[in-house]
Coordinates of C-alpha atoms in Angstrom, one line a residue:
M1215 CA 0.0 0.0 0.0
S1216 CA 1.5 3.3 -1.1
R1217 CA 2.2 6.1 1.3
K1218 CA -0.1 8.5 -0.6
F1219 CA -2.9 5.9 -0.4
K1220 CA -2.5 5.5 3.3
I1221 CA -2.6 9.2 3.8
A1222 CA -5.7 9.5 1.7
L1223 CA -7.3 6.6 3.6
K1224 CA -6.6 8.2 7.0
A1225 CA -8.0 11.5 5.7
L1226 CA -11.1 9.8 4.6
L1227 CA -11.5 8.1 8.0
V1228 CA -11.0 11.4 9.8
L1229 CA -13.7 13.0 7.5
L1230 CA -16.1 10.2 8.2
V1231 CA -15.6 10.6 12.0
V1232 CA -16.1 14.3 11.7
L1233 CA -19.3 13.9 9.7
A1234 CA -20.6 11.2 12.1
A1235 CA -19.9 13.5 15.1
A1236 CA -21.6 16.5 13.3
A1237 CA -24.6 14.3 12.5
L1238 CA -24.9 13.2 16.1
W1239 CA -24.5 16.9 17.3
K1240 CA -27.2 18.0 14.9
R1241 CA -29.4 15.0 15.3
D1242 CA -32.3 16.9 16.8
E1243 CA -32.1 19.7 14.2
I1244 CA -32.0 17.1 11.4
A1245 CA -35.0 15.2 12.9
R1246 CA -37.0 18.4 13.1
L1247 CA -36.1 19.4 9.6
I1248 CA -37.3 16.0 8.4
A1249 CA -40.5 16.4 10.4
V1250 CA -41.1 19.8 8.7
N1251 CA -40.6 18.3 5.3
A1252 CA -43.1 15.5 6.1
L1253 CA -45.5 17.5 8.2
F1254 CA -48.3 17.7 5.6
S1255 CA -47.7 14.4 3.9
E1256 CA -50.8 12.4 3.2
E1257 CA -49.8 9.4 5.4
K1258 CA -48.6 11.5 8.4
I1259 CA -50.7 14.6 8.5
V1260 CA -53.4 13.4 10.8
S1261 CA -51.0 12.0 13.4
N1262 CA -48.7 15.0 13.1
F1263 CA -51.4 17.5 13.8
S1264 CA -52.1 15.8 17.1
N1265 CA -48.5 15.2 18.1
M1266 CA -46.5 18.3 17.3
D1267 CA -44.6 17.9 20.6
A1268 CA -43.0 14.7 19.2
A1269 CA -41.2 16.6 16.5
F1270 CA -40.6 20.2 17.7
L1271 CA -39.3 22.2 20.6
T1272 CA -42.3 23.2 22.8
V1273 CA -43.2 25.0 26.0
D1274 CA -46.3 24.5 28.2
V1275 CA -48.9 27.1 28.8
P1276 CA -49.8 26.3 32.4
R1277 CA -53.6 25.8 33.1
G1278 CA -53.3 26.2 36.8
D1279 CA -54.8 23.9 39.5
G1280 CA -58.5 25.1 39.2
P1281 CA -61.4 23.1 37.7
A1282 CA -62.2 23.3 34.0
S1283 CA -65.0 25.8 33.2
L1284 CA -68.4 24.2 32.6
L1285 CA -69.3 22.8 29.3
P1286 CA -72.4 20.8 30.2
K1287 CA -74.1 18.4 27.8
G1288 CA -77.2 19.8 26.1
T1289 CA -79.9 18.1 24.2
P1290 CA -78.2 16.2 21.4
A1291 CA -78.6 17.9 18.1
S1292 CA -79.5 16.3 14.8
L1293 CA -77.2 18.0 12.4
P1294 CA -78.3 18.8 8.8
P1295 CA -77.9 16.2 6.1
G1296 CA -74.6 16.1 4.3
I1297 CA -72.5 16.4 7.5
E1298 CA -71.1 12.9 7.1
D1299 CA -70.1 13.5 3.5
W1300 CA -68.5 16.8 4.5
V1301 CA -66.5 15.1 7.3
K1302 CA -65.0 12.6 4.8
E1303 CA -64.4 15.1 2.0
R1304 CA -62.7 17.6 4.2
Q1305 CA -60.7 15.1 6.3
V1306 CA -62.3 16.4 9.5
T1307 CA -60.7 15.1 12.7
S1308 CA -63.0 16.7 15.3
L1309 CA -66.3 18.6 15.5
V1310 CA -67.7 20.3 18.6
V1311 CA -70.9 22.3 18.5
L1312 CA -72.1 24.5 21.4
K1313 CA -75.6 26.0 21.8
D1314 CA -76.0 28.5 24.6
G1315 CA -72.9 27.2 26.3
K1316 CA -73.9 23.5 26.1
I1317 CA -72.4 20.8 24.0
V1318 CA -75.0 19.6 21.6
F1319 CA -72.7 17.6 19.3
E1320 CA -69.2 16.2 19.7
D1321 CA -67.4 13.7 17.6
Y1322 CA -63.8 12.7 16.6
Y1323 CA -62.6 11.1 13.4
L1324 CA -59.7 9.4 11.6
G1325 CA -58.5 7.8 14.8
T1326 CA -58.2 11.0 16.9
S1327 CA -59.7 11.5 20.3
S1328 CA -61.1 14.2 22.6
D1329 CA -57.8 14.3 24.6
D1330 CA -55.6 15.2 21.5
L1331 CA -53.8 18.5 21.8
R1332 CA -54.3 19.7 18.2
I1333 CA -52.3 22.3 16.4
S1334 CA -54.2 25.5 16.0
W1335 CA -52.4 27.0 13.1
S1336 CA -53.8 30.5 12.7
I1337 CA -56.5 30.1 15.3
A1338 CA -53.6 30.9 17.6
K1339 CA -53.7 34.5 16.3
S1340 CA -57.1 35.1 17.9
F1341 CA -55.7 34.1 21.3
L1342 CA -53.0 36.7 20.9
S1343 CA -55.6 39.3 19.9
A1344 CA -57.4 38.6 23.2
L1345 CA -54.1 39.0 25.1
I1346 CA -53.1 42.3 23.5
G1347 CA -56.6 43.7 24.3
L1348 CA -56.0 43.1 28.0
L1349 CA -52.6 44.8 27.8
V1350 CA -54.1 47.9 26.1
E1351 CA -56.8 48.0 28.8
D1352 CA -54.3 47.8 31.7
G1353 CA -51.9 50.4 30.1
S1354 CA -49.0 48.0 29.5
I1355 CA -49.4 49.0 25.8
R1356 CA -50.2 52.7 25.6
S1357 CA -52.0 52.8 22.3
L1358 CA -52.6 50.7 19.2
D1359 CA -51.2 53.6 17.2
A1360 CA -47.8 53.3 18.9
Q1361 CA -44.9 52.2 16.6
V1362 CA -44.0 48.5 16.9
T1363 CA -40.4 49.6 17.3
D1364 CA -41.3 51.4 20.5
Y1365 CA -41.6 47.9 22.1
A1366 CA -39.5 45.8 19.6
P1367 CA -36.3 47.9 18.9
L1368 CA -34.7 45.0 17.1
L1369 CA -37.0 45.8 14.2
M1370 CA -35.4 49.2 13.6
G1371 CA -34.1 49.3 10.0
S1372 CA -36.4 46.5 8.9
A1373 CA -39.6 46.7 6.9
Y1374 CA -41.4 47.1 10.2
E1375 CA -39.9 50.5 11.0
G1376 CA -42.8 53.0 10.9
V1377 CA -45.5 50.3 11.3
T1378 CA -48.0 50.7 14.1
I1379 CA -49.5 48.0 16.4
R1380 CA -52.8 48.6 14.7
N1381 CA -51.2 47.9 11.3
V1382 CA -49.9 44.5 12.4
L1383 CA -53.2 43.6 14.2
Q1384 CA -55.0 44.2 10.9
T1385 CA -52.2 42.6 8.8
S1386 CA -51.7 45.8 6.9
S1387 CA -48.0 46.3 7.7
G1388 CA -47.0 46.4 4.0
V1389 CA -44.1 44.0 4.5
K1390 CA -43.2 41.7 1.6
F1391 CA -43.8 38.2 2.8
D1392 CA -44.7 35.2 0.6
E1393 CA -47.2 32.9 2.3
D1394 CA -47.5 30.2 -0.3
Y1395 CA -47.5 27.0 1.6
L1396 CA -47.0 25.0 -1.6
D1397 CA -43.7 26.8 -2.6
Y1398 CA -40.7 25.3 -0.8
N1399 CA -38.8 28.5 -1.0
S1400 CA -41.6 30.8 0.1
D1401 CA -41.1 33.0 3.2
I1402 CA -43.6 31.0 5.3
N1403 CA -41.7 27.7 4.5
R1404 CA -38.4 29.3 5.1
M1405 CA -39.8 30.4 8.5
G1406 CA -40.7 26.7 9.2
R1407 CA -37.2 25.7 8.6
V1408 CA -36.0 28.4 11.0
I1409 CA -38.1 26.7 13.7
A1410 CA -36.9 23.2 12.7
L1411 CA -33.3 24.1 12.8
G1412 CA -33.6 25.8 16.2
Q1413 CA -32.9 29.3 15.0
A1414 CA -34.5 32.6 16.1
L1415 CA -37.7 33.9 14.7
D1416 CA -37.0 37.4 16.0
S1417 CA -33.8 37.6 13.9
F1418 CA -35.6 36.1 10.9
T1419 CA -38.3 38.9 11.2
A1420 CA -35.7 41.7 11.6
K1421 CA -34.1 40.7 8.3
L1422 CA -37.3 41.4 6.3
V1423 CA -36.6 44.7 4.7
E1424 CA -38.8 44.9 1.6
R1425 CA -42.3 46.3 1.4
I1426 CA -45.1 46.0 -1.2
S1427 CA -47.0 49.0 0.2
E1428 CA -46.8 51.7 2.8
P1429 CA -47.9 50.8 6.4
G1430 CA -51.7 50.9 6.7
A1431 CA -52.2 51.6 3.0
A1432 CA -53.4 48.1 2.0
W1433 CA -54.6 45.0 3.6
K1434 CA -52.7 41.8 2.9
Y1435 CA -52.8 38.7 5.1
V1436 CA -49.3 37.9 6.2
S1437 CA -48.7 35.7 9.3
I1438 CA -45.4 37.3 10.2
D1439 CA -47.3 40.3 11.4
T1440 CA -48.6 38.2 14.2
H1441 CA -45.0 37.3 15.3
V1442 CA -44.4 41.1 15.5
I1443 CA -47.4 41.4 17.8
G1444 CA -45.7 38.8 20.0
M1445 CA -42.5 40.8 20.0
V1446 CA -44.4 43.9 21.0
I1447 CA -46.1 42.1 23.9
R1448 CA -42.8 40.7 25.1
G1449 CA -41.1 44.1 24.9
A1450 CA -44.0 45.8 26.6
T1451 CA -44.1 43.4 29.6
G1452 CA -40.7 41.8 29.8
R1453 CA -42.5 38.4 30.0
S1454 CA -43.0 35.4 27.7
I1455 CA -46.2 34.9 25.8
P1456 CA -46.9 31.4 27.4
D1457 CA -46.6 33.0 30.9
L1458 CA -48.8 35.9 30.0
L1459 CA -51.4 33.9 28.1
S1460 CA -51.5 31.4 31.0
E1461 CA -52.2 34.1 33.6
R1462 CA -54.5 36.3 31.6
I1463 CA -56.4 33.9 29.3
I1464 CA -55.9 30.2 29.9
I1465 CA -56.3 30.0 33.7
P1466 CA -59.3 32.3 33.8
M1467 CA -60.9 30.5 30.8
G1468 CA -60.6 27.2 32.6
V1469 CA -59.2 24.8 30.0
E1470 CA -59.2 21.1 30.5
R1471 CA -55.7 20.2 29.5
T1472 CA -52.4 22.0 29.6
P1473 CA -51.8 23.6 26.2
F1474 CA -48.4 24.0 24.7
Y1475 CA -46.7 26.2 22.1
V1476 CA -44.2 25.1 19.5
T1477 CA -41.1 27.3 19.9
D1478 CA -38.0 28.4 18.1
G1479 CA -34.5 27.6 19.2
E1480 CA -34.5 30.5 21.8
G1481 CA -37.7 29.2 23.4
V1482 CA -39.8 32.0 21.8
A1483 CA -43.3 30.8 21.2
F1484 CA -44.5 30.4 17.6
V1485 CA -47.5 32.6 18.3
L1486 CA -48.8 32.9 14.8
G1487 CA -49.8 29.2 14.6
G1488 CA -48.0 27.0 17.2
L1489 CA -50.6 26.7 20.0
N1490 CA -51.9 23.2 20.7
M1491 CA -55.1 22.5 22.6
T1492 CA -58.1 20.1 22.7
T1493 CA -61.0 20.9 20.5
R1494 CA -63.2 21.5 23.5
D1495 CA -60.7 24.1 24.8
Y1496 CA -60.8 25.9 21.5
A1497 CA -64.5 25.9 21.9
R1498 CA -64.1 27.6 25.2
L1499 CA -62.4 30.6 23.6
G1500 CA -65.4 30.7 21.2
L1501 CA -67.8 30.5 24.1
M1502 CA -66.0 33.4 25.9
Y1503 CA -66.3 35.5 22.7
A1504 CA -69.9 34.4 22.1
Q1505 CA -70.6 35.8 25.6
K1506 CA -68.7 39.0 24.9
G1507 CA -65.6 38.2 26.9
K1508 CA -67.3 36.3 29.8
I1509 CA -67.0 32.7 30.8
D1510 CA -68.4 31.0 34.0
G1511 CA -69.7 34.5 34.9
Q1512 CA -66.2 36.1 34.9
Q1513 CA -65.3 38.9 32.5
V1514 CA -62.0 37.8 31.1
V1515 CA -61.7 39.9 28.0
P1516 CA -63.2 43.4 27.9
S1517 CA -66.5 43.4 26.1
A1518 CA -65.6 46.5 24.2
W1519 CA -62.4 44.8 22.9
V1520 CA -64.4 41.7 21.8
E1521 CA -66.7 44.0 19.7
E1522 CA -63.8 46.1 18.3
S1523 CA -61.5 43.3 17.5
T1524 CA -64.1 41.2 15.7
A1525 CA -65.4 44.1 13.5
A1526 CA -64.2 44.1 9.9
T1527 CA -61.7 46.8 9.1
A1528 CA -60.5 45.4 5.8
P1529 CA -61.3 44.3 3.1
T1530 CA -64.7 46.0 3.0
T1531 CA -66.5 44.6 0.0
E1532 CA -69.5 42.2 0.4
D1533 CA -67.8 39.4 -1.7
E1534 CA -64.7 39.2 0.4
Y1535 CA -64.0 37.9 3.9
G1536 CA -63.5 40.8 6.3
Y1537 CA -60.7 41.0 8.9
G1538 CA -60.5 42.7 12.3
Y1539 CA -57.8 42.3 14.8
Q1540 CA -56.7 38.7 14.1
W1541 CA -60.3 37.6 13.6
W1542 CA -62.1 36.8 10.3
I1543 CA -65.6 38.0 9.4
P1544 CA -67.4 35.8 6.8
K1545 CA -68.9 37.2 3.6
G1546 CA -72.3 38.8 4.3
A1547 CA -71.9 38.3 8.1
T1548 CA -74.7 39.3 10.4
P1549 CA -73.8 41.3 13.6
G1550 CA -71.9 39.1 16.0
E1551 CA -70.8 36.5 13.4
F1552 CA -67.1 36.0 13.1
M1553 CA -64.5 33.2 13.2
A1554 CA -60.9 32.2 13.5
R1555 CA -59.4 29.9 10.9
G1556 CA -56.2 28.0 10.3
I1557 CA -54.6 26.2 7.3
Y1558 CA -55.7 22.6 6.5
G1559 CA -59.2 23.2 7.8
Q1560 CA -59.1 24.5 11.4
Y1561 CA -62.1 26.7 12.3
L1562 CA -63.6 28.4 15.3
Y1563 CA -67.0 29.9 14.2
I1564 CA -69.0 32.1 16.5
N1565 CA -72.6 33.4 16.1
Q1566 CA -73.4 35.6 19.1
R1567 CA -77.1 36.1 18.2
R1568 CA -77.8 32.4 17.9
G1569 CA -75.5 31.4 20.8
I1570 CA -73.6 29.1 18.6
V1571 CA -69.9 28.1 18.7
I1572 CA -68.5 25.5 16.3
A1573 CA -64.9 24.3 16.8
T1574 CA -63.6 21.9 14.2
S1575 CA -60.2 20.5 13.2
A1576 CA -59.1 18.8 10.0
A1577 CA -56.2 17.5 7.9
D1578 CA -57.6 18.8 4.7
R1579 CA -54.8 18.9 2.1
S1580 CA -57.2 20.5 -0.4
F1581 CA -58.0 23.4 1.9
R1582 CA -56.7 25.9 -0.7
D1583 CA -59.1 24.7 -3.5
T1584 CA -61.5 27.3 -4.8
G1585 CA -64.7 27.5 -2.8
V1586 CA -63.6 25.4 0.2
D1587 CA -63.9 28.2 2.7
D1588 CA -67.3 29.2 1.4
Q1589 CA -68.5 25.6 1.6
N1590 CA -67.3 25.3 5.2
V1591 CA -68.9 28.6 6.3
A1592 CA -72.1 27.7 4.6
L1593 CA -72.2 24.5 6.5
F1594 CA -71.5 26.2 9.8
R1595 CA -74.4 28.6 9.1
L1596 CA -76.6 25.7 8.2
I1597 CA -75.8 24.1 11.6
A1598 CA -76.5 27.3 13.4
E1599 CA -79.8 27.7 11.7
S1600 CA -80.8 24.2 12.5
L1601 CA -80.4 24.6 16.3

């Protein structure tokens, strides 16, 4: 064996050892990256949506030691024809319907159960809306018209300089952010890889420097605005979102099971979509808003904030969904009709006048198809009218 060959062989062995050590050191990051890439795959999506803590960094949102708020059983409802077909077509995993604070229908599908802590996706945004309303009320945040950089100075020099808190609540920051879930290189998917690799969402956000419009000039739904809301809350209070949400919303609301957030590598909660709860506990948020901020007789969220945050500010045409402060308003909504919604078929529909709350989760890989949202809202309205 020649001397050169021996040297080359030794170099190769050293390289293999280094690569093996690096792979071991980065094992968790690699596992999370693989999980992100397979998160929405047909064979794994249902299980993934109920077990996000198996693949990602997480932090609990303590529920406290008190009892769960009451969700008594009401007279079982006979839901309209077509529900079973809808459940199959839309890959629904849970459906809970409340009438006047009582459960009149509850079922779980595709092997899931009532105890599953389900990923909220953008339903999480509406929890953050409730929290910021409380901080405005108590003076921790002086005004919705304050600059986000007043509380999140890291964003100085980014596309968020000159943006107000109201702008990000309404997703009218003007920041350029590609939210195409089907494009591997979109901003939203790059953000997913930041989480998977244990990197920092704050730094990722601060690097966004391009705008498509001036702040407040046009409405465009971009989820990164919600992360900025979280940065503002942390800057205003010096506390984490899980701690604050626990104290101000989760414990007073009386959830059944301890929720958790997916986090980035610095332990910062993924507030724009990383909250995980049972479907009944999502329904509790809906019930609280159906009762104008009250649950179990306790005023948790100011009634004025409930009204203000669920009123459409943009867009304003009858053939579009309206948007308030991290809440959606369906086309042609009646007063007191609004909802939270997340990708792949997560919904929390509220109709205050009829006393109806509908919480549903799904693993609908066709959720972007034309007319799917309209079909789902039409069904929710049909359920409400039938009760």
